[in-house]
Amino acid sequence: GSQALATVRIGYSSLTPLHCALGEVLRNTDVLARHGLTGELTFFPHGKDQHEACSRGVIDATFSCEVPAMVHLDRLPGLVLTASPGELGDIALVVPADSEVTSVDLLAGRRLAVLGGASSELVLDQWLTAVGMDRHRDLRVEMHGGIGETAVAAVVGGDADAAVLWDPWLTLAQHEHG
């Protein structure tokens, strides 16, 4: 006889190619059924929609890339990361080799170049909160876009005392600038 399949509610991105493909594979194959599951699959055009569905308990699991995953984990302490193809990317405070800045608490009053994006901004704010600082009050922050080349150039050229970079741009900066 056939057993009733357990239902799992899964959310996935309709815009991110890999997540969309994975969701469609689950939707159009018997992968879940072979493991005793039936899927209730919902696609989300935006990460915020996915985040809100997670917070309301509308979905049981979701696929996400690094930035939304970090935001979800930070804002929803009840969530856990159960599988990953790798690790969440590294984020680092980058300073010149001869810098007096040897820790986050020594950033007060300094110029900081930040590679824009949820990952770097989220982690920077967590670091600063941990030492009783606020980036808008205690630092002179300049946001940078692109792949971090202008943030790195600001530090190398002396226009910034430090930079906050996240992978893969952190790795690129390390390779190019030691």
Coordinates of C-alpha atoms in Angstrom, one line a residue, residues 15-134:
L15 CA 14.7 35.5 -10.0
T16 CA 17.9 33.9 -8.9
P17 CA 18.8 31.4 -11.6
L18 CA 20.2 28.7 -9.3
H19 CA 17.4 28.9 -6.8
C20 CA 14.8 29.0 -9.4
A21 CA 16.2 25.9 -11.1
L22 CA 16.4 24.0 -7.9
G23 CA 12.8 24.9 -7.0
E24 CA 11.6 23.9 -10.5
V25 CA 13.5 20.6 -10.2
L26 CA 11.7 19.8 -7.0
R27 CA 8.4 20.9 -8.5
N28 CA 8.8 18.8 -11.7
T29 CA 10.4 15.6 -10.5
D30 CA 9.8 12.9 -8.0
V31 CA 12.8 13.8 -5.8
L32 CA 10.7 14.7 -2.8
A33 CA 8.4 11.7 -3.2
R34 CA 11.4 9.4 -3.3
H35 CA 12.2 10.7 0.2
G36 CA 8.7 10.4 1.6
L37 CA 7.8 14.0 1.1
T38 CA 5.4 16.1 -1.0
G39 CA 6.3 19.7 -1.7
E40 CA 4.2 22.8 -1.3
L41 CA 6.5 25.0 -3.3
T42 CA 6.2 28.8 -3.3
F43 CA 8.4 31.1 -5.4
F44 CA 9.3 34.6 -4.2
P45 CA 10.3 37.5 -6.5
H46 CA 12.0 39.3 -3.7
G47 CA 14.1 38.4 -0.6
K48 CA 11.9 40.6 1.6
D49 CA 8.9 38.5 0.7
Q50 CA 10.8 35.4 1.5
H51 CA 12.0 36.8 4.8
E52 CA 8.4 37.8 5.8
A53 CA 7.1 34.3 4.9
C54 CA 9.8 32.8 7.1
S55 CA 9.0 35.0 10.0
R56 CA 5.2 34.2 9.7
G57 CA 5.9 30.5 9.5
V58 CA 4.3 30.2 6.1
I59 CA 7.2 28.1 4.8
D60 CA 9.3 25.4 6.4
A61 CA 12.4 25.8 4.4
T62 CA 13.9 28.1 1.8
F63 CA 16.9 28.4 -0.5
S64 CA 18.8 31.6 -0.3
C65 CA 22.1 33.0 -1.3
E66 CA 24.6 34.5 1.2
V67 CA 23.2 38.0 1.7
P68 CA 19.6 37.1 2.4
A69 CA 20.7 34.1 4.5
M70 CA 22.8 36.4 6.7
V71 CA 19.8 38.9 7.0
H72 CA 17.4 36.0 7.8
L73 CA 19.7 34.6 10.4
D74 CA 20.3 37.9 12.1
R75 CA 16.6 39.1 12.1
L76 CA 15.0 35.7 12.9
P77 CA 17.0 34.0 15.7
G78 CA 14.7 31.0 15.5
L79 CA 16.0 30.1 12.0
V80 CA 19.0 27.8 11.5
L81 CA 21.2 27.1 8.5
T82 CA 20.8 23.4 7.9
A83 CA 22.7 22.9 4.6
S84 CA 25.2 24.9 2.6
P85 CA 27.4 24.3 -0.4
G86 CA 30.2 26.2 1.4
E87 CA 30.4 28.8 4.1
L88 CA 28.9 32.2 4.4
G89 CA 31.4 34.6 2.9
D90 CA 34.1 36.2 5.0
I91 CA 33.8 39.9 5.9
A92 CA 36.8 41.7 7.2
L93 CA 38.0 45.1 8.4
V94 CA 41.0 45.9 6.1
V95 CA 43.7 48.3 7.2
P96 CA 47.1 49.2 5.9
A97 CA 49.9 47.0 7.4
D98 CA 51.3 50.0 9.5
S99 CA 47.9 51.1 10.8
E100 CA 47.2 52.0 14.4
V101 CA 43.8 50.4 14.0
T102 CA 44.2 46.9 15.4
S103 CA 40.6 46.4 16.4
V104 CA 37.1 47.7 15.7
D105 CA 37.0 49.7 18.9
L106 CA 39.9 51.9 17.6
L107 CA 37.8 53.1 14.6
A108 CA 36.2 56.0 16.5
G109 CA 36.6 59.3 14.5
R110 CA 38.3 57.5 11.6
R111 CA 37.4 57.4 7.9
L112 CA 35.9 54.0 6.9
A113 CA 35.2 52.9 3.3
V114 CA 32.4 50.3 3.3
L115 CA 31.7 48.1 0.3
G116 CA 27.9 48.5 0.0
G117 CA 25.6 45.6 0.5
A118 CA 23.6 43.9 3.3
S119 CA 26.4 41.6 4.3
S120 CA 29.1 44.2 5.0
E121 CA 26.7 46.7 6.5
L122 CA 25.0 44.1 8.8
V123 CA 28.3 42.8 10.1
L124 CA 29.8 46.3 10.5
D125 CA 26.8 47.4 12.6
Q126 CA 27.1 44.2 14.7
W127 CA 30.8 44.9 15.3
L128 CA 30.2 48.5 16.2
T129 CA 27.3 47.7 18.5
A130 CA 29.4 45.2 20.4
V131 CA 31.9 48.0 21.3
G132 CA 29.2 50.7 22.0
M133 CA 29.7 52.6 18.7
D134 CA 27.4 53.7 15.9

